CSV table of C-alpha atoms and ligand atoms in Angstrom, one decimal:
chain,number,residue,atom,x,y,z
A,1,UNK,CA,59.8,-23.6,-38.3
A,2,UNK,CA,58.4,-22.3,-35.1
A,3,UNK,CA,59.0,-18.8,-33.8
A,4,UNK,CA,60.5,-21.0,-30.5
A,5,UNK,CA,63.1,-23.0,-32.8
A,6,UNK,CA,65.0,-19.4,-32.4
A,7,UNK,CA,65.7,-20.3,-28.9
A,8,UNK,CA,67.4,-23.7,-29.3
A,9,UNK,CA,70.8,-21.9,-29.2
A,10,UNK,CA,71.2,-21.7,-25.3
A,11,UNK,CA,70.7,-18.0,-24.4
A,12,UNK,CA,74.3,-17.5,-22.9
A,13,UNK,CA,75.9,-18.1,-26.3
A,14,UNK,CA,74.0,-15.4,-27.5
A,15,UNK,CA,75.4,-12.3,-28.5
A,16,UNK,CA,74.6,-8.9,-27.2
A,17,UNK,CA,72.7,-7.8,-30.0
A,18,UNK,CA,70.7,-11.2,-30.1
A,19,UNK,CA,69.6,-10.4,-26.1
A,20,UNK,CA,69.2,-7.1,-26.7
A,21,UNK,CA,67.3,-7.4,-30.1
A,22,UNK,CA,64.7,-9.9,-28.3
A,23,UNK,CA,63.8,-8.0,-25.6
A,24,UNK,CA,63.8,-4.4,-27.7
A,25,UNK,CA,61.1,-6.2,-30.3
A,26,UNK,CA,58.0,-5.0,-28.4
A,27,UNK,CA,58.5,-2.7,-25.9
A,28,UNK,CA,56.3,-0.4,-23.5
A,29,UNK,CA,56.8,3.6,-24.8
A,30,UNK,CA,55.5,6.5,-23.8
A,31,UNK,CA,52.2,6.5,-20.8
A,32,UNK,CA,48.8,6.8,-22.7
A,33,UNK,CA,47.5,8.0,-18.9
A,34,UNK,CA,45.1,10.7,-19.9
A,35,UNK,CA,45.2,13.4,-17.2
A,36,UNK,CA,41.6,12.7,-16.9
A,37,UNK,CA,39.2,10.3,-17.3
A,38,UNK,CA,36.1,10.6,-19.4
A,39,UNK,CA,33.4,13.4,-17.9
A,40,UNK,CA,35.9,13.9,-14.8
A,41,UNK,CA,35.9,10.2,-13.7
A,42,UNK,CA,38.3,9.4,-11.1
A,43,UNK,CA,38.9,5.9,-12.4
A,44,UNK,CA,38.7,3.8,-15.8
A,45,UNK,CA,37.0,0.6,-15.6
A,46,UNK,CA,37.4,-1.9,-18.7
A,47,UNK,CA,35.5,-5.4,-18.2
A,48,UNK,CA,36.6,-8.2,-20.5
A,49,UNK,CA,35.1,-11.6,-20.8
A,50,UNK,CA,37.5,-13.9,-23.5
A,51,UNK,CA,34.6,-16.0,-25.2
A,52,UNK,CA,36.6,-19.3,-25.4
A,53,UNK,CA,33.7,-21.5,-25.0
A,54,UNK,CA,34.5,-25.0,-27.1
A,55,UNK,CA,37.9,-23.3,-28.4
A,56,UNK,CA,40.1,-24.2,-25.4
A,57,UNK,CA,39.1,-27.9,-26.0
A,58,UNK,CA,39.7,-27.9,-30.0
A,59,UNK,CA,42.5,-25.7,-29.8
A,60,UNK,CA,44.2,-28.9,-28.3
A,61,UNK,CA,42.9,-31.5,-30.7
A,62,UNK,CA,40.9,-33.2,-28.2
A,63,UNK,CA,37.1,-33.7,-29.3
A,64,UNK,CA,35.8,-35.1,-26.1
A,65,UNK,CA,32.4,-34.1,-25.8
A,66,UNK,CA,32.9,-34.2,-21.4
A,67,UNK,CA,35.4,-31.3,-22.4
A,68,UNK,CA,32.9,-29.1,-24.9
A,69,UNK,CA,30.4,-29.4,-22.7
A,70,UNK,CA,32.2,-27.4,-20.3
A,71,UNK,CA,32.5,-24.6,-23.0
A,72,UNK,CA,29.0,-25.2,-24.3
A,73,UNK,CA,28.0,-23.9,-20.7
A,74,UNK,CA,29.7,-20.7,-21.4
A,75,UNK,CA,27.4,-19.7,-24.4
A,76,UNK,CA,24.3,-21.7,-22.9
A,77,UNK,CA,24.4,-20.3,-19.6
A,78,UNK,CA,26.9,-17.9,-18.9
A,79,UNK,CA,26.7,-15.2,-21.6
A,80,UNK,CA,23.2,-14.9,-21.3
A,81,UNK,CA,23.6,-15.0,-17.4
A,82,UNK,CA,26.5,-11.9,-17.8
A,83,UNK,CA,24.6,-10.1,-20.4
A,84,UNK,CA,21.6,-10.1,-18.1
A,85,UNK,CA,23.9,-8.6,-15.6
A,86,UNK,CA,25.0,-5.9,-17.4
A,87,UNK,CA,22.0,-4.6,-18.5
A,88,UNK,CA,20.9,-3.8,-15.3
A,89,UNK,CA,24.0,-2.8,-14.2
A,90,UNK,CA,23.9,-0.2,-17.9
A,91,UNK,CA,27.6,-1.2,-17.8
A,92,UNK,CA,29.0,-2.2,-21.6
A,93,UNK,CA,31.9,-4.3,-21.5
A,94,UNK,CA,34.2,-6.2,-24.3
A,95,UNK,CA,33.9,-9.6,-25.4
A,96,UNK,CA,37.3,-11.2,-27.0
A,97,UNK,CA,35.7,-14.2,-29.1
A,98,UNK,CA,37.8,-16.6,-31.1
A,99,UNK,CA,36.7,-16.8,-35.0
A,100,UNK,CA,35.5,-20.8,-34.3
A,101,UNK,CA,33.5,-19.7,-31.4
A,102,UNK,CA,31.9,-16.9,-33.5
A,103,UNK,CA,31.1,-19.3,-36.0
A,104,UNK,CA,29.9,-21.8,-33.1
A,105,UNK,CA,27.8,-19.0,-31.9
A,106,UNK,CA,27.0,-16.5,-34.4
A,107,UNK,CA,23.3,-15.3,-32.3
A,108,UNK,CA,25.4,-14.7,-29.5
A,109,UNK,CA,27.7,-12.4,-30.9
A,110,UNK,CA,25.1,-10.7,-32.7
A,111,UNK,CA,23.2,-10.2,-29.2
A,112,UNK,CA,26.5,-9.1,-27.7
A,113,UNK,CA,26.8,-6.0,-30.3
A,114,UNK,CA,22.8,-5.9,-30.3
A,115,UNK,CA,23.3,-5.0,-26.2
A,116,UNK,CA,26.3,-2.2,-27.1
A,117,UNK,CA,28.9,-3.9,-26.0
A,118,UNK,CA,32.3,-4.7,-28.6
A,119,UNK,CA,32.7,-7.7,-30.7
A,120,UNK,CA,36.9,-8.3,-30.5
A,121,UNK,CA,39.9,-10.3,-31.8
A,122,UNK,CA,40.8,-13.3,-29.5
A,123,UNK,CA,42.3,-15.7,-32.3
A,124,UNK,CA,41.2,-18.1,-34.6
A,125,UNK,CA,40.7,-21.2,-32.0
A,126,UNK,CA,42.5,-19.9,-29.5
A,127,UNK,CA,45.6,-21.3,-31.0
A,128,UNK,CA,49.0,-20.8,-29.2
A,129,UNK,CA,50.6,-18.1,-31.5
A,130,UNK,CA,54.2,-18.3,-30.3
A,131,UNK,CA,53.9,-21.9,-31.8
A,132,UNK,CA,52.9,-20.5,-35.5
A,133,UNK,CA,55.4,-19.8,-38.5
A,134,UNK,CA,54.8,-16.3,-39.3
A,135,UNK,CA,52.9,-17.1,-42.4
A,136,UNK,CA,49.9,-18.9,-40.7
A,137,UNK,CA,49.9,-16.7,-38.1
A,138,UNK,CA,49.0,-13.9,-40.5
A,139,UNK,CA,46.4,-16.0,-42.5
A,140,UNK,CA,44.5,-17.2,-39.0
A,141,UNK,CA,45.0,-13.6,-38.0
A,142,UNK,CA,43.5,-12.6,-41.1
A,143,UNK,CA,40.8,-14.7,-41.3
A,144,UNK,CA,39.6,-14.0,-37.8
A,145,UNK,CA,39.4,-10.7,-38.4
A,146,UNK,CA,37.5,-11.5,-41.6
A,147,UNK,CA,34.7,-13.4,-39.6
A,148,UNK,CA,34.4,-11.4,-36.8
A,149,UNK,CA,33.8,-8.2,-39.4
A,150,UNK,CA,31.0,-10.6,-41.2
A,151,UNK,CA,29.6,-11.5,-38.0
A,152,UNK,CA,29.3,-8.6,-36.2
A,153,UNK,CA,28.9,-5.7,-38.6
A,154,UNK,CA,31.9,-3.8,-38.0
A,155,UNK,CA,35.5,-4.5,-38.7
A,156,UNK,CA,37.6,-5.5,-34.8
A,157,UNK,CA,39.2,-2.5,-34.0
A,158,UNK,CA,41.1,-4.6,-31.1
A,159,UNK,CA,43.0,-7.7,-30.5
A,160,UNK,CA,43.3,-9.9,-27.6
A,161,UNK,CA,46.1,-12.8,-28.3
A,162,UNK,CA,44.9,-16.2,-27.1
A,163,UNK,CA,46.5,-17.1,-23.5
A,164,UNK,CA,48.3,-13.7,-24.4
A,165,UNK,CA,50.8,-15.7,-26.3
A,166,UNK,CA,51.5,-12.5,-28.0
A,167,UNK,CA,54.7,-13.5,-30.9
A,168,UNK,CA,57.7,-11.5,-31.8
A,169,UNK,CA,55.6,-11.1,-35.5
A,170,UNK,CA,51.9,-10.3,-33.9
A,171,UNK,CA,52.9,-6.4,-33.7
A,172,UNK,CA,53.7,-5.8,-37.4
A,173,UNK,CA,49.7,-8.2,-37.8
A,174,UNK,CA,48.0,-5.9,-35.5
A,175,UNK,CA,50.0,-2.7,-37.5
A,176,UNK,CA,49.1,-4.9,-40.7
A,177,UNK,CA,45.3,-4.9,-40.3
A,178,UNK,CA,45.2,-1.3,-38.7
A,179,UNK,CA,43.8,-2.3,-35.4
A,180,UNK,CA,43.5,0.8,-32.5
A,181,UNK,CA,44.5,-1.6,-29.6
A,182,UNK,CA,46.0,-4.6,-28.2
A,183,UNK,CA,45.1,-6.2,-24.6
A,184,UNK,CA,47.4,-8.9,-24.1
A,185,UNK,CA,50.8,-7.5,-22.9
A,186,UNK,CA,51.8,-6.8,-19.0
A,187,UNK,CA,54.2,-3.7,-19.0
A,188,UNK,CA,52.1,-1.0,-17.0
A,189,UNK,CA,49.4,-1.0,-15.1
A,190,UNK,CA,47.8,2.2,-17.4
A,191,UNK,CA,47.5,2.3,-21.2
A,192,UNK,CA,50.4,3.3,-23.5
A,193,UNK,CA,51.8,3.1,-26.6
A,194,UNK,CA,53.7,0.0,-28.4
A,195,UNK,CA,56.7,0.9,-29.3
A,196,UNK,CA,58.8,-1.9,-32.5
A,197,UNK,CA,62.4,-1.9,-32.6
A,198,UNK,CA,62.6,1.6,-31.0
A,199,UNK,CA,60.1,3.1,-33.1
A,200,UNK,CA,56.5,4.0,-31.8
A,201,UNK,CA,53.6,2.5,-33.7
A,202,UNK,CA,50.7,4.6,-32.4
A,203,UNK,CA,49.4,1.0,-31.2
A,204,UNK,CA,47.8,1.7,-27.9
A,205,UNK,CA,48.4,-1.7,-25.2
A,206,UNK,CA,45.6,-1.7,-22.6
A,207,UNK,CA,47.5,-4.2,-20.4
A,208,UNK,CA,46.3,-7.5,-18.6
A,209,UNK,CA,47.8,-9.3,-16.1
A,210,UNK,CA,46.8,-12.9,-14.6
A,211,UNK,CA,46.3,-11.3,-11.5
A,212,UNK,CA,43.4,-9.8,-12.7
A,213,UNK,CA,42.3,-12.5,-14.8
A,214,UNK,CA,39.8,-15.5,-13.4
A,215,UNK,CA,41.1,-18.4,-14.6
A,216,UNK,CA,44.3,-18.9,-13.0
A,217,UNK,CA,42.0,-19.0,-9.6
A,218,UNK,CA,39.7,-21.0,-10.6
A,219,UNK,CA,41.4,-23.3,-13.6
A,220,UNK,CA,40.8,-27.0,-12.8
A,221,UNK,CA,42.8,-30.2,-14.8
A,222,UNK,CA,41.3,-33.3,-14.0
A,223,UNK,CA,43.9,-35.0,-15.4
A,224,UNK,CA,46.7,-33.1,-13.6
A,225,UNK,CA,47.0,-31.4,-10.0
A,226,UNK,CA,46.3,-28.3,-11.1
A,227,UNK,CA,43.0,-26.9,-8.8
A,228,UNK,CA,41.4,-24.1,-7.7
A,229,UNK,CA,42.5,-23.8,-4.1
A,230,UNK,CA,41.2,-19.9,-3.4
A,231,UNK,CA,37.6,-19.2,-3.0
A,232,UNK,CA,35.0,-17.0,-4.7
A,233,UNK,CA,35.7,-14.6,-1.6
A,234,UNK,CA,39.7,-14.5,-1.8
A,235,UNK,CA,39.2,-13.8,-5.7
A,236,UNK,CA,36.8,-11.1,-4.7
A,237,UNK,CA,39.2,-9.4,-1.9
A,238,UNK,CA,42.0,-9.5,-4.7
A,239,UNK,CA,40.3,-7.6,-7.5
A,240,UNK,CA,38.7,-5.2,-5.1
A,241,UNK,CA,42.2,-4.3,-3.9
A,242,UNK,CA,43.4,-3.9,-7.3
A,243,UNK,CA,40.4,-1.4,-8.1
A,244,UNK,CA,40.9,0.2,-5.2
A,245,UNK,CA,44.3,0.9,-6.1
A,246,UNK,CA,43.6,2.2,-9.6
A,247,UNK,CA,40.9,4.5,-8.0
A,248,UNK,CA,43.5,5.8,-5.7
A,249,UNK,CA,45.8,6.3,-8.4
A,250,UNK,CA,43.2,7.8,-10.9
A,251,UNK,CA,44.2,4.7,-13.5
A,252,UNK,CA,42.7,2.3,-15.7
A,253,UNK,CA,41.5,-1.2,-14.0
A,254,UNK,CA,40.9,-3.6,-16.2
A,255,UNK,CA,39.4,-7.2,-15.9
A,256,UNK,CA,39.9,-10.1,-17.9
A,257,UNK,CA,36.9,-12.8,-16.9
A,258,UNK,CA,36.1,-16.2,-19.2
A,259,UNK,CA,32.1,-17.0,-19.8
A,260,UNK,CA,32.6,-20.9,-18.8
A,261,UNK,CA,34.7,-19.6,-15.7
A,262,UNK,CA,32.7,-16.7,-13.6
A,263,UNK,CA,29.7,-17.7,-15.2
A,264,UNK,CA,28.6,-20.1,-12.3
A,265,UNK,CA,26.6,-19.5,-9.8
A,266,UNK,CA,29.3,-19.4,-6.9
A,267,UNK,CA,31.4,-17.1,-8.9
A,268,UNK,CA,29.0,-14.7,-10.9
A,269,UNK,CA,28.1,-13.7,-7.1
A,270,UNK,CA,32.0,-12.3,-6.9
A,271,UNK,CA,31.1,-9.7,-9.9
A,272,UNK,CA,27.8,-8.7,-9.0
A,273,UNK,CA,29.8,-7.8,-5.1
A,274,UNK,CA,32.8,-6.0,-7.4
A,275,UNK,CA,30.5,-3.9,-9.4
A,276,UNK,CA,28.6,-3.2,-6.5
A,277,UNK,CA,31.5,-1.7,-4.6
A,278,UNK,CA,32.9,0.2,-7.8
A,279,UNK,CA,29.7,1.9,-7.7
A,280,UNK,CA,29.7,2.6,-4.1
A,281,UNK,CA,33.3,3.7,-4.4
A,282,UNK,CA,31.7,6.1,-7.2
A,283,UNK,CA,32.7,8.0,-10.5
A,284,UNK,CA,34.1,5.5,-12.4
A,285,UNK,CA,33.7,5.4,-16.2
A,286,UNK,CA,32.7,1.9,-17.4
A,287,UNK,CA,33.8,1.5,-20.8
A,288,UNK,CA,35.0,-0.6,-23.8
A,289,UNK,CA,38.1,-1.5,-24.5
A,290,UNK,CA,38.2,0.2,-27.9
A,291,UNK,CA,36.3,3.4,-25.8
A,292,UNK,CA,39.1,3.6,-23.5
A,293,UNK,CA,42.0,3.0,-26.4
A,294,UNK,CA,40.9,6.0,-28.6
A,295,UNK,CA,40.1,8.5,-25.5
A,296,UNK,CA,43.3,7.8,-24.5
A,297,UNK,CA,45.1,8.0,-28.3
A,298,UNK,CA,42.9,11.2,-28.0
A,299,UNK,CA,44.1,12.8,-24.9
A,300,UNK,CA,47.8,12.0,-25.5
A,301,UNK,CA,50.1,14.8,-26.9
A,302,UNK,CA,50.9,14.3,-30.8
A,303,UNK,CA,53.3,11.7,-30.8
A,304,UNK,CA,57.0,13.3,-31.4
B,401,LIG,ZN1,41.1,-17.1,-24.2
């Protein structure tokens, strides 16, 4: 059974407790907005690339070389090509990797961790979670963070759910394997604390959104309409807004960016002109994911 098969019951038979139950499963508690950021920055910025490479081809099924070879350009070319970028930028960043794709790649990963930048959770091949029973959730959960640990050094301290299908069973996982962080939920703009059933887990959420997120500009189905219709230059004038706003705000921006997506060379163009303007814009702490999760677990009051 699927954790959807819970919804074949129309929703308006559903009693209050059923509604209310649902939506009370995962919840946003209290702000993790630290007063400050690191050395008196005005403004938190976390740079994620998802590593999905051949994973969003096998996670369907399909083996069509055509298709991998459009992930295989992620990890020939475009890691290399973003790593590269970094460096000279001194920026360190996080890099959510499915366990296949670590396995796929294992050099890269070790380059990634090599450079100083975090090795993190992003599935076992990018499977859709919400469509798992519970048990093979946990074992794919398990085993990713297995390989990842093997591969690069260190157990995952943090978890990025695949398409951020994030199941009403991945919270008690992430509590199960004593992970710092999750970065796949949308309730805030800032960091704060997961909250089960009413209760606070001391899991800190560093949320996404797919507004800040590349692929949903520049996905492309051949097989469907689906197209990228806005260009390098709108994508650029959207996530400059939304750091601008942070900044303004003294918050967290955070980026969520796919190797095989920016990675070209009309689009790698729109990161080098966003970092350049953060660092125009000035005193802004670049930072991992797992760097911003425990200064912020840090900075907050002791949990009630
Ligand atoms: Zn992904």
């Amino acid at each position: 059974m699927s954790q959807h098969d819970a919804a074949i019951e129309p929703s308006w038979t559903w009693d209050e407790s059923r509604w209310r139950g649902a939506v009370e499963k995962v919840r946003a508690g209290r702000s993790l907005r630290p007063a400050r950021w690191k050395n008196g920055a005005r403004v938190c910025v976390a740079l994620s690339f998802d590593s999905d490479h051949e994973s969003s081809t096998l996670r369907d099924g399909s083996v069509s070389p055509g298709k991998l070879s459009q992930g295989e350009y992620g990890a020939r070319v475009s890691v290399p090509r973003i790593l590269e970028m970094l460096r000279r930028h001194g920026i360190r960043a996080t890099f959510f990797v499915p366990a296949v794709v670590a396995l796929l790649h294992p050099d890269e990963q070790r380059r990634v961790v090599d450079e100083g930048h975090e090795l993190a959770m992003h599935g076992w091949i990018h499977e859709m979670t919400s469509e798992l029973s519970p048990a093979v959730e946990r074992d794919l959960m398990h085993r990713a963070h297995e390989t990842l640990a093997k591969i690069g050094g260190r157990p995952p301290v943090g978890v990025r759910v695949p398409s951020w299908d994030f199941s009403p069973t991945t919270l008690a996982l992430i509590r199960e394997l004593q992970l710092t962080y999750d970065s796949s939920l949308m309730a805030d703009d800032e960091p704060y604390e997961l909250v089960e059933d009413g209760a606070a887990t001391g899991i800190v959420e560093l949320p996404v959104e797919w507004i800040k997120d590349d692929a949903p500009y520049f996905g492309m189905n051949r097989a469907s309409t689906t197209r990228p219709y806005t260009p390098p230059s709108g994508v650029l004038e959207i996530f400059k807004a939304e750091f601008d706003g942070a900044a303004a705000e003294g918050g967290l921006f955070l980026l969520t960016m796919h190797p095989h997506i920016i990675g070209h060379r009309s689009r790698i163009w729109l990161l080098a002109e966003l970092i350049e303007h953060i660092k125009r814009a000035g005193n802004a702490w670049f930072a991992t994911h797992e760097e911003v999760a425990r200064y912020c677990r840090e900075q907050a009051a002791p949990a009630r």
